[in-house]
Amino acid sequence: NLTIPNIIASDHEVTQTEWEQYMTYDPANTNVVAESGADKDVYPVYYIDWYALMVYCNLRTLGDSTFGSTREERLSHCVYSLNGSQDPELWLNSFISGSRIYKSDDDKFYYKCHIGEATTSGNAYNTALDPTTTSGYQFDLTADGWRIPTAVEWEYLARGGTLIPEVQTIYSGSDSLDEVNSSNAP
């Protein structure tokens, strides 16, 4: 038996505009951002690792007033945690998956890939949040904050949000290939 919880899912991938409400790209990799504002509204964000995604989801939860009127209330709805902390502010400068999260001058978070970078003098980072020395990251599927769907949830959503084969869509979101084919995208 498979039980799918009540979930609310976006009807599109996270766009670059949505991403940039909370995050920014590594300034050295700005070529991954669409040039115009209109393009950013429809182009999905890419070159994002798991760590950056965790930060984004928790920041988006913290920025969503439907989860409470105070930051503390919203923090309790965050899905992802790193060594017991759901607050991305406490994850700054920590290594995970070869990346590091920083905070920019405009208070946005960005990640920078440092695979193989030395971690000795001149490259200090928060070892208390280093998953090689502690427990690393966790997620709580009972929390109702922003997160990516699990593989089972994604398949369920892609089949039209039903487990009944007769009413599932052939393609994700439609029975018409012309409606979902990427060559017909705006």
Coordinates of C-alpha atoms in Angstrom, one line a residue:
N1 CA 0.0 0.0 0.0
L2 CA 1.2 3.5 -0.8
T3 CA 0.0 6.5 1.0
I4 CA 0.6 9.9 -0.5
P5 CA 0.2 12.8 2.0
N6 CA -1.7 15.9 1.2
I7 CA 0.8 18.0 -0.7
I8 CA 0.8 21.3 -2.4
A9 CA 3.2 21.4 -5.3
S10 CA 4.2 24.1 -7.7
D11 CA 3.1 23.7 -11.3
H12 CA 6.6 24.6 -12.6
E13 CA 10.2 24.3 -11.8
V14 CA 11.8 27.0 -9.6
T15 CA 12.6 29.8 -11.9
Q16 CA 15.6 32.0 -11.8
T17 CA 13.5 34.9 -10.7
E18 CA 12.1 32.8 -7.8
W19 CA 15.6 31.6 -6.9
E20 CA 17.0 35.2 -6.8
Q21 CA 14.4 36.3 -4.3
Y22 CA 16.5 34.4 -1.7
M23 CA 19.7 33.2 -3.4
T24 CA 22.1 34.4 -6.0
Y25 CA 24.6 32.6 -8.1
D26 CA 28.3 32.5 -7.5
P27 CA 29.5 35.8 -9.0
A28 CA 32.1 33.8 -10.9
N29 CA 29.4 31.8 -12.6
T30 CA 26.9 34.5 -13.6
N31 CA 26.8 33.0 -17.1
V32 CA 24.2 30.5 -15.9
V33 CA 21.6 33.3 -15.3
A34 CA 19.3 34.3 -18.2
E35 CA 20.1 37.8 -19.5
S36 CA 16.7 39.4 -19.5
G37 CA 14.1 39.7 -16.7
A38 CA 11.4 38.1 -18.9
D39 CA 13.6 35.0 -19.5
K40 CA 14.3 34.8 -15.7
D41 CA 10.6 34.5 -15.1
V42 CA 10.4 31.2 -17.1
Y43 CA 13.8 29.7 -17.2
P44 CA 14.4 27.1 -14.4
V45 CA 17.3 27.5 -12.1
Y46 CA 20.2 25.1 -12.8
Y47 CA 23.7 24.1 -11.7
I48 CA 22.3 23.8 -8.1
D49 CA 23.5 21.2 -5.8
W50 CA 21.6 19.6 -2.9
Y51 CA 23.1 21.9 -0.3
A52 CA 22.1 25.0 -2.1
L53 CA 18.6 23.6 -2.6
M54 CA 18.3 22.9 1.2
V55 CA 19.2 26.5 1.9
Y56 CA 16.8 27.8 -0.7
C57 CA 13.9 25.8 0.6
N58 CA 14.4 26.8 4.2
L59 CA 14.9 30.5 3.2
R60 CA 11.7 30.4 1.1
T61 CA 9.9 28.9 4.1
L62 CA 11.3 31.6 6.4
G63 CA 10.1 34.2 3.9
D64 CA 6.6 32.8 3.6
S65 CA 4.2 34.5 6.1
T66 CA 1.7 31.6 5.8
F67 CA 4.0 29.7 8.1
G68 CA 3.7 32.3 10.9
S69 CA 4.1 35.9 11.8
T70 CA 7.6 35.5 13.4
R71 CA 10.8 34.1 12.2
E72 CA 10.8 31.6 15.1
E73 CA 7.3 30.3 14.1
R74 CA 8.3 29.9 10.4
L75 CA 11.6 28.2 11.4
S76 CA 9.6 25.3 13.0
H77 CA 8.1 24.6 9.5
C78 CA 11.5 24.3 7.8
V79 CA 12.1 20.8 6.4
Y80 CA 15.9 20.6 6.2
S81 CA 18.4 20.8 9.0
L82 CA 22.1 20.6 9.2
N83 CA 23.3 19.0 12.4
G84 CA 20.0 19.8 14.2
S85 CA 19.8 23.4 13.1
Q86 CA 17.0 24.5 10.6
D87 CA 18.4 28.0 10.4
P88 CA 20.5 28.6 7.2
E89 CA 22.1 31.6 8.9
L90 CA 23.9 29.0 11.1
W91 CA 25.1 27.1 8.0
L92 CA 27.1 29.9 6.6
N93 CA 30.7 29.0 5.6
S94 CA 30.1 25.3 6.3
F95 CA 31.2 22.6 3.8
I96 CA 28.8 20.0 2.4
S97 CA 28.9 18.2 -0.9
G98 CA 31.9 20.2 -2.0
S99 CA 30.2 23.5 -1.7
R100 CA 30.1 26.4 0.7
I101 CA 27.3 28.8 1.4
Y102 CA 28.1 32.5 1.8
K103 CA 26.0 35.6 2.4
S104 CA 26.4 38.4 -0.1
D105 CA 26.4 42.2 0.6
D106 CA 22.7 42.4 -0.3
D107 CA 21.8 39.7 2.3
K108 CA 21.2 37.0 -0.3
F109 CA 22.8 33.6 0.0
Y110 CA 25.0 32.2 -2.7
Y111 CA 26.9 29.0 -2.9
K112 CA 30.3 28.4 -4.4
C113 CA 31.7 25.0 -5.4
H114 CA 35.0 24.2 -3.7
I115 CA 35.5 20.6 -4.6
G116 CA 39.0 19.6 -3.5
E117 CA 39.7 23.0 -1.9
A118 CA 42.1 23.0 1.0
T119 CA 40.5 23.5 4.4
T120 CA 43.6 24.8 6.2
S121 CA 44.8 28.3 6.9
G122 CA 43.2 31.0 4.8
N123 CA 40.2 28.9 4.0
A124 CA 38.6 28.6 7.5
Y125 CA 35.1 27.3 7.7
N126 CA 32.7 26.2 10.4
T127 CA 33.8 22.7 11.3
A128 CA 30.9 22.4 13.7
L129 CA 28.7 22.1 10.7
D130 CA 31.0 19.9 8.6
P131 CA 29.2 16.6 7.9
T132 CA 32.5 14.8 7.7
T133 CA 33.0 15.5 11.4
T134 CA 29.4 15.5 12.6
S135 CA 26.0 14.1 11.6
G136 CA 25.4 16.2 8.5
Y137 CA 22.0 17.1 7.1
Q138 CA 18.6 15.7 7.8
F139 CA 15.0 16.3 6.5
D140 CA 11.7 16.1 8.2
L141 CA 8.8 15.0 5.9
T142 CA 6.3 15.9 8.6
A143 CA 7.3 19.5 8.4
D144 CA 5.1 21.5 6.0
G145 CA 7.6 24.0 4.7
W146 CA 9.0 24.3 1.2
R147 CA 10.9 21.2 -0.1
I148 CA 11.4 19.1 -3.2
P149 CA 9.1 16.2 -3.6
T150 CA 10.3 12.7 -2.9
A151 CA 10.7 10.3 -5.9
V152 CA 7.3 8.7 -5.1
E153 CA 5.6 12.1 -4.7
W154 CA 7.1 13.3 -8.0
E155 CA 5.8 10.2 -9.8
Y156 CA 2.4 10.7 -8.3
L157 CA 2.2 14.3 -9.3
A158 CA 3.5 13.5 -12.8
R159 CA 0.7 11.0 -13.2
G160 CA -1.9 13.6 -12.6
G161 CA -2.1 13.4 -8.9
T162 CA -3.9 10.1 -8.8
L163 CA -3.1 6.5 -8.1
I164 CA -6.0 5.3 -10.3
P165 CA -4.5 4.2 -13.6
E166 CA -7.7 5.0 -15.6
V167 CA -7.5 8.7 -14.8
Q168 CA -3.7 9.2 -14.9
T169 CA -2.4 11.5 -17.6
I170 CA -0.1 10.0 -20.3
Y171 CA 2.4 12.8 -19.9
S172 CA 3.2 14.9 -16.9
G173 CA 0.3 17.3 -16.8
S174 CA -1.6 16.3 -19.9
D175 CA -2.6 13.6 -22.3
S176 CA -1.5 15.9 -25.2
L177 CA 2.2 15.7 -26.2
D178 CA 1.8 19.1 -27.9
E179 CA 0.8 20.7 -24.6
V180 CA 3.8 19.4 -22.7
N181 CA 6.5 19.1 -25.3
S182 CA 9.4 21.5 -24.5
S183 CA 9.7 22.6 -28.1
N184 CA 6.3 24.4 -27.5
A185 CA 7.4 26.1 -24.3
P186 CA 7.0 29.9 -24.2

